[in-house]
Amino acid sequence: MSKIFLARNKGCKTPLNLNRRKSRLNKAKLLPNANCLLGEREWNEMKSTIPSFVSIFVCCAGFVQASEGRLKVWPFVSFLLLFTTVDFLVIIIANFEPNGLKISLTLLLTLTLTFLMHFLLSRKRRRLSILLLKLQYLPSSTKERLFNLLILVINLIPWVEAISVTVLCDKKLTAAEYAFGKEVENQWAQIVLILLKEYICLFSYPTFPCLIAALYCTICVRCSYAIRNLTRSIALSSPEEFGPSEQIKALRYKVKIDEILKITQEIFSTPSFCLIVATSMSCYSILGWYLIGDLNIIQLIEGATVGVCSFLCLIGTLWTAGTLPVELKKLKDTFYKKAFSRWISFRFPSEENSRTEILDKPDFVFTGCDVLSYTRSSVFAIVGAIVTYTVLIINMPEI
């Protein structure tokens, strides 16, 4: 195994594919089952691997194991997500309205799925730490810089929406709803309560799932760019240059990419499926709310914020993850054409093995719990379902 694919564990380099054994020096368990704490050196490497705001998010959310000297914010984030879910449930019960119960229960389910996503990714922090360290050995794409701006915009959205709602709403009535039916007399207390509750709710959903989607898409973009570079280098080689050594070099590089893809699938299979389910349900419920309900300006703002963010998060995640099968297919076709062209020109029977090595391997596709495949066709299926849902609601006879 190449040296660049060795992980650091307290200064000792250990291969990632070793099983649990005791080291003669420190009696510690080796990776990947060991504690992968990010010291100062590893933390700087990770920050240089992915966009800065993404690295800050994964650390604050508790998705990587930072060293003991660093401030741990993730317990507060976990508590905030749990508090929002329980608080929203209490608000539904205290302000029970049969007409809006379906929408409220749908949003409650999305909050629950968000907390589940955080819990699942927190349990995979060791593997995610290793994955982010491995990404530094793949070339970075200029498209990744957009994720810094994207994450900044995602974090600003709940503040803008919370301030807008606080300014436009009936503060006494809204504060009473957020206080579980109890009146809040002080005007400043009303403003603070509404502002905080609105921000906390919007941070939990849709902001936090969008941040997870940005992390997932960053990894997908890095892998897609590495595959694209490999395809380009093979295409630019002449049949004479693309000999056994170059073919083996390309296959070894693809093995490294495949290893990263495998770890990514292992980590994000269930969380990404929860993300797709949560955003899909949110889109459908907000759409139905808009088409059937008689909404005021506050509800329009809240619905637009949640609906647009959910739709863009859903489509962006599926489209970005669906790029990988397309790039892998191009790589397979390019490799085969170049190797076959060399075989026709020079007739080297021994080189057939390298062609079968890449052709016989099944195409890799990210999946959610082995239920939903993330391909570009999935995007059109989701959009088609939303359009069908819209037509059915519009043509639904009034009762």
C-alpha positions as semicolon CSV with decimal commas, in nm:
position;residue;x (nm);y (nm);z (nm)
1;M;0,000;0,000;0,000
2;S;0,123;0,348;-0,085
3;K;0,270;0,554;0,197
4;I;0,032;0,839;0,135
5;F;-0,252;0,610;0,238
6;L;-0,114;0,554;0,586
7;A;-0,306;0,715;0,873
8;R;-0,140;0,880;1,166
9;N;-0,218;0,753;1,511
10;K;-0,034;0,952;1,778
11;G;0,266;0,996;1,556
12;C;0,286;0,633;1,445
13;K;0,200;0,549;1,084
14;T;-0,022;0,245;1,055
15;P;-0,192;0,094;0,750
16;L;-0,568;0,136;0,740
17;N;-0,638;-0,225;0,651
18;L;-0,489;-0,378;0,963
19;N;-0,714;-0,566;1,201
20;R;-0,728;-0,513;1,574
21;R;-0,389;-0,593;1,721
22;K;-0,182;-0,459;2,005
23;S;0,119;-0,253;1,922
24;R;0,440;-0,354;2,092
25;L;0,517;0,008;2,167
26;N;0,195;0,165;2,295
27;K;-0,045;-0,133;2,325
28;A;-0,303;0,075;2,134
29;K;-0,554;-0,060;1,886
30;L;-0,469;0,023;1,529
31;L;-0,682;0,200;1,273
32;P;-0,951;0,196;1,156
33;N;-1,089;0,084;1,492
34;A;-0,862;0,309;1,696
35;N;-0,942;0,655;1,822
36;C;-0,851;0,886;1,537
37;L;-0,797;1,206;1,733
38;L;-0,712;1,510;1,527
39;G;-0,409;1,678;1,677
40;E;-0,278;2,014;1,561
41;R;-0,095;1,862;1,265
42;E;-0,389;1,644;1,155
43;W;-0,633;1,932;1,209
44;N;-0,428;2,158;0,980
45;E;-0,414;1,881;0,720
46;M;-0,791;1,839;0,734
47;K;-0,846;2,215;0,701
48;S;-0,631;2,215;0,390
49;T;-0,822;1,915;0,256
50;I;-1,174;2,058;0,250
51;P;-1,317;2,412;0,240
52;S;-1,258;2,601;0,566
53;F;-1,623;2,651;0,658
54;V;-1,691;2,282;0,595
55;S;-1,404;2,184;0,827
56;I;-1,538;2,419;1,097
57;F;-1,884;2,267;1,061
58;V;-1,769;1,904;1,093
59;C;-1,568;1,993;1,404
60;C;-1,848;2,194;1,571
61;A;-2,106;1,928;1,486
62;G;-1,889;1,655;1,641
63;F;-1,840;1,462;1,318
64;V;-1,462;1,433;1,372
65;Q;-1,265;1,346;1,682
66;A;-1,075;1,659;1,774
67;S;-0,796;1,651;2,031
68;E;-0,874;1,711;2,397
69;G;-0,729;2,060;2,390
70;R;-0,996;2,186;2,151
71;L;-1,330;2,328;2,257
72;K;-1,609;2,074;2,209
73;V;-1,924;2,238;2,076
74;W;-2,099;1,925;1,952
75;P;-2,278;1,842;2,282
76;F;-2,448;2,182;2,259
77;V;-2,545;2,116;1,894
78;S;-2,683;1,774;1,985
79;F;-2,880;1,921;2,275
80;L;-3,012;2,200;2,051
81;L;-3,144;1,953;1,793
82;L;-3,307;1,738;2,061
83;F;-3,451;2,042;2,238
84;T;-3,603;2,173;1,914
85;T;-3,773;1,840;1,844
86;V;-3,921;1,811;2,194
87;D;-4,014;2,180;2,204
88;F;-4,196;2,159;1,870
89;L;-4,388;1,853;1,993
90;V;-4,497;2,041;2,306
91;I;-4,603;2,340;2,095
92;I;-4,816;2,113;1,874
93;I;-4,990;1,968;2,180
94;A;-5,033;2,305;2,356
95;N;-5,166;2,480;2,041
96;F;-5,361;2,190;1,896
97;E;-5,520;2,272;1,559
98;P;-5,676;1,987;1,356
99;N;-5,648;2,183;1,029
100;G;-5,272;2,220;1,044
101;L;-5,198;1,891;1,219
102;K;-5,069;1,712;0,908
103;I;-4,820;1,989;0,831
104;S;-4,708;2,007;1,194
105;L;-4,655;1,630;1,218
106;T;-4,458;1,631;0,892
107;L;-4,227;1,905;1,019
108;L;-4,193;1,718;1,349
109;L;-4,083;1,411;1,155
110;T;-3,823;1,614;0,963
111;L;-3,685;1,746;1,293
112;T;-3,667;1,390;1,426
113;L;-3,483;1,274;1,114
114;T;-3,240;1,564;1,150
115;F;-3,155;1,459;1,504
116;L;-3,116;1,101;1,379
117;M;-2,875;1,220;1,106
118;H;-2,661;1,397;1,367
119;F;-2,663;1,092;1,592
120;L;-2,562;0,853;1,313
121;L;-2,281;1,074;1,184
122;S;-2,153;1,131;1,538
123;R;-2,121;0,755;1,582
124;K;-1,914;0,743;1,260
125;R;-1,675;1,020;1,364
126;R;-1,374;0,786;1,361
127;R;-1,434;0,674;1,005
128;L;-1,521;1,027;0,893
129;S;-1,195;1,157;1,043
130;I;-1,003;0,898;0,840
131;L;-1,204;0,983;0,528
132;L;-1,130;1,355;0,552
133;L;-0,759;1,284;0,599
134;K;-0,763;1,058;0,292
135;L;-0,921;1,331;0,080
136;Q;-0,601;1,535;0,089
137;Y;-0,447;1,287;-0,155
138;L;-0,706;1,368;-0,421
139;P;-0,678;1,693;-0,619
140;S;-0,913;1,970;-0,509
141;S;-1,159;2,123;-0,752
142;T;-1,225;2,493;-0,795
143;K;-1,594;2,414;-0,753
144;E;-1,528;2,336;-0,387
145;R;-1,469;2,704;-0,320
146;L;-1,836;2,762;-0,384
147;F;-1,918;2,552;-0,079
148;N;-1,758;2,812;0,148
149;L;-1,994;3,077;0,011
150;L;-2,282;2,830;0,015
151;I;-2,233;2,741;0,383
152;L;-2,212;3,109;0,472
153;V;-2,543;3,174;0,294
154;I;-2,702;2,868;0,458
155;N;-2,606;2,997;0,803
156;L;-2,743;3,345;0,727
157;I;-3,083;3,225;0,606
158;P;-3,230;3,140;0,951
159;W;-3,117;3,476;1,092
160;V;-3,277;3,668;0,805
161;E;-3,599;3,470;0,830
162;A;-3,612;3,494;1,211
163;I;-3,563;3,871;1,205
164;S;-3,826;3,912;0,931
165;V;-4,084;3,708;1,122
166;T;-4,006;3,890;1,448
167;V;-4,060;4,228;1,283
168;L;-4,380;4,136;1,094
169;C;-4,565;3,908;1,336
170;D;-4,812;3,984;1,611
171;K;-4,558;3,962;1,891
172;K;-4,802;3,907;2,175
173;L;-4,988;3,625;2,001
174;T;-4,678;3,458;1,857
175;A;-4,492;3,478;2,190
176;A;-4,789;3,313;2,361
177;E;-4,777;3,026;2,109
178;Y;-4,404;2,977;2,166
179;A;-4,458;2,995;2,545
180;F;-4,706;2,704;2,529
181;G;-5,014;2,923;2,563
182;K;-4,887;3,148;2,842
183;E;-4,890;3,523;2,783
184;V;-4,561;3,714;2,786
185;E;-4,617;4,071;2,900
186;N;-4,273;4,225;2,850
187;Q;-4,224;4,342;2,490
188;W;-3,848;4,279;2,487
189;A;-3,905;3,930;2,625
190;Q;-4,151;3,869;2,342
191;I;-3,898;3,980;2,080
192;V;-3,616;3,769;2,226
193;L;-3,840;3,463;2,262
194;I;-3,971;3,484;1,905
195;L;-3,627;3,553;1,758
196;L;-3,458;3,265;1,941
197;K;-3,736;3,013;1,882
198;E;-3,755;3,098;1,511
199;Y;-3,379;3,077;1,469
200;I;-3,343;2,752;1,665
201;C;-3,625;2,586;1,471
202;L;-3,486;2,694;1,132
203;F;-3,132;2,599;1,231
204;S;-3,249;2,248;1,317
205;Y;-3,440;2,229;0,989
206;P;-3,359;2,306;0,711
207;T;-3,019;2,464;0,792
208;F;-2,852;2,168;0,961
209;P;-2,953;1,911;0,694
210;C;-2,831;2,155;0,426
211;L;-2,493;2,172;0,601
212;I;-2,474;1,792;0,605
213;A;-2,564;1,791;0,236
214;A;-2,283;2,043;0,170
215;L;-2,034;1,813;0,342
216;Y;-2,158;1,512;0,144
217;C;-2,147;1,704;-0,183
218;T;-1,794;1,829;-0,110
219;I;-1,672;1,469;-0,087
220;C;-1,862;1,373;-0,404
221;V;-1,720;1,670;-0,598
222;R;-1,363;1,585;-0,488
223;C;-1,400;1,222;-0,599
224;S;-1,568;1,319;-0,927
225;Y;-1,288;1,564;-1,006
226;A;-1,022;1,300;-0,932
227;I;-1,196;1,050;-1,164
228;R;-1,229;1,317;-1,432
229;N;-0,857;1,397;-1,410
230;L;-0,769;1,030;-1,438
231;T;-0,995;0,993;-1,743
232;R;-0,837;1,300;-1,904
233;S;-0,482;1,175;-1,846
234;I;-0,568;0,837;-2,003
235;A;-0,735;1,004;-2,299
236;L;-0,431;1,224;-2,363
237;S;-0,193;0,925;-2,362
238;S;-0,105;0,764;-2,692
239;P;-0,156;0,386;-2,735
240;E;0,221;0,343;-2,734
241;E;0,262;0,531;-2,405
242;F;-0,027;0,352;-2,237
243;G;0,174;0,043;-2,154
244;P;0,147;-0,201;-1,861
245;S;0,315;0,035;-1,615
246;E;0,079;0,322;-1,702
247;Q;-0,223;0,092;-1,688
248;I;-0,123;-0,042;-1,346
249;K;-0,059;0,313;-1,226
250;A;-0,408;0,418;-1,337
251;L;-0,564;0,112;-1,174
252;R;-0,382;0,176;-0,846
253;Y;-0,503;0,535;-0,845
254;K;-0,857;0,415;-0,909
255;V;-0,825;0,172;-0,617
256;K;-0,753;0,469;-0,390
257;I;-1,061;0,648;-0,520
258;D;-1,269;0,332;-0,477
259;E;-1,154;0,304;-0,117
260;I;-1,267;0,660;-0,045
261;L;-1,600;0,594;-0,217
262;K;-1,649;0,278;-0,012
263;I;-1,586;0,460;0,317
264;T;-1,817;0,744;0,210
265;Q;-2,094;0,496;0,131
266;E;-2,043;0,324;0,465
267;I;-2,066;0,654;0,656
268;F;-2,341;0,835;0,466
269;S;-2,570;0,550;0,356
270;T;-2,828;0,588;0,635
271;P;-2,783;0,962;0,708
272;S;-2,819;1,051;0,339
273;F;-3,133;0,838;0,314
274;C;-3,278;1,023;0,615
275;L;-3,184;1,348;0,439
276;I;-3,365;1,248;0,118
277;V;-3,675;1,135;0,308
278;A;-3,686;1,449;0,524
279;T;-3,642;1,694;0,236
280;S;-3,890;1,505;0,015
281;M;-4,159;1,505;0,282
282;S;-4,092;1,871;0,354
283;C;-4,132;1,963;-0,014
284;Y;-4,460;1,774;-0,044
285;S;-4,606;1,914;0,277
286;I;-4,509;2,274;0,203
287;L;-4,648;2,241;-0,148
288;G;-4,977;2,110;-0,016
289;W;-4,983;2,383;0,247
290;Y;-4,943;2,650;-0,021
291;L;-5,205;2,506;-0,255
292;I;-5,475;2,427;-0,001
293;G;-5,421;2,661;0,295
294;D;-5,512;3,028;0,325
295;L;-5,178;3,166;0,441
296;N;-5,078;3,500;0,591
297;I;-4,751;3,681;0,522
298;I;-4,566;3,509;0,811
299;Q;-4,667;3,163;0,695
300;L;-4,568;3,251;0,339
301;I;-4,219;3,354;0,453
302;E;-4,172;3,044;0,670
303;G;-4,308;2,811;0,402
304;A;-4,094;2,966;0,128
305;T;-3,778;2,939;0,340
306;V;-3,834;2,575;0,434
307;G;-3,967;2,470;0,093
308;V;-3,697;2,631;-0,122
309;C;-3,412;2,513;0,102
310;S;-3,553;2,159;0,114
311;F;-3,599;2,143;-0,264
312;L;-3,251;2,275;-0,344
313;C;-3,094;2,045;-0,084
314;L;-3,276;1,743;-0,225
315;I;-3,198;1,815;-0,592
316;G;-2,839;1,925;-0,525
317;T;-2,756;1,613;-0,323
318;L;-2,900;1,369;-0,577
319;W;-2,743;1,550;-0,875
320;T;-2,396;1,575;-0,719
321;A;-2,394;1,214;-0,598
322;G;-2,534;1,106;-0,936
323;T;-2,233;1,258;-1,113
324;L;-2,004;0,979;-0,988
325;P;-2,157;0,691;-1,190
326;V;-2,136;0,909;-1,503
327;E;-1,767;0,986;-1,445
328;L;-1,687;0,623;-1,364
329;K;-1,855;0,508;-1,685
330;K;-1,647;0,760;-1,884
331;L;-1,332;0,632;-1,712
332;K;-1,418;0,271;-1,793
333;D;-1,491;0,351;-2,159
334;T;-1,176;0,561;-2,199
335;F;-0,954;0,298;-2,037
336;Y;-1,102;0,022;-2,254
337;K;-1,071;0,219;-2,578
338;K;-0,710;0,315;-2,508
339;A;-0,607;-0,036;-2,398
340;F;-0,790;-0,199;-2,689
341;S;-0,631;0,045;-2,933
342;R;-0,288;-0,049;-2,796
343;W;-0,371;-0,420;-2,819
344;I;-0,479;-0,386;-3,184
345;S;-0,165;-0,187;-3,270
346;F;0,094;-0,397;-3,086
347;R;-0,078;-0,732;-3,012
348;F;0,025;-0,782;-2,649
349;P;-0,191;-1,073;-2,521
350;S;-0,062;-1,035;-2,165
351;E;-0,224;-0,692;-2,135
352;E;-0,579;-0,825;-2,157
353;N;-0,587;-0,869;-1,779
354;S;-0,577;-0,495;-1,714
355;R;-0,876;-0,442;-1,942
356;T;-1,082;-0,711;-1,772
357;E;-0,981;-0,575;-1,430
358;I;-1,165;-0,248;-1,491
359;L;-1,443;-0,383;-1,716
360;D;-1,554;-0,673;-1,496
361;K;-1,596;-0,453;-1,189
362;P;-1,961;-0,338;-1,143
363;D;-2,036;0,032;-1,164
364;F;-2,033;0,211;-0,828
365;V;-2,344;0,404;-0,728
366;F;-2,412;0,574;-0,397
367;T;-2,723;0,438;-0,231
368;G;-2,937;0,519;0,070
369;C;-2,977;0,209;0,289
370;D;-2,957;0,002;-0,034
371;V;-3,309;0,127;-0,109
372;L;-3,258;0,437;-0,325
373;S;-2,981;0,477;-0,583
374;Y;-2,841;0,828;-0,619
375;T;-2,839;0,883;-0,993
376;R;-2,930;1,177;-1,211
377;S;-3,244;0,997;-1,316
378;S;-3,354;1,009;-0,952
379;V;-3,367;1,388;-0,978
380;F;-3,618;1,372;-1,261
381;A;-3,818;1,109;-1,073
382;I;-3,842;1,339;-0,768
383;V;-3,936;1,642;-0,977
384;G;-4,193;1,433;-1,166
385;A;-4,344;1,316;-0,838
386;I;-4,371;1,676;-0,715
387;V;-4,538;1,787;-1,038
388;T;-4,780;1,491;-1,021
389;Y;-4,855;1,573;-0,658
390;T;-4,927;1,934;-0,756
391;V;-5,167;1,835;-1,035
392;L;-5,354;1,595;-0,806
393;I;-5,397;1,861;-0,540
394;I;-5,517;2,124;-0,787
395;N;-5,770;1,884;-0,942
396;M;-5,885;1,748;-0,605
397;P;-6,260;1,814;-0,562
398;E;-6,357;2,022;-0,261
399;I;-6,531;1,836;0,014
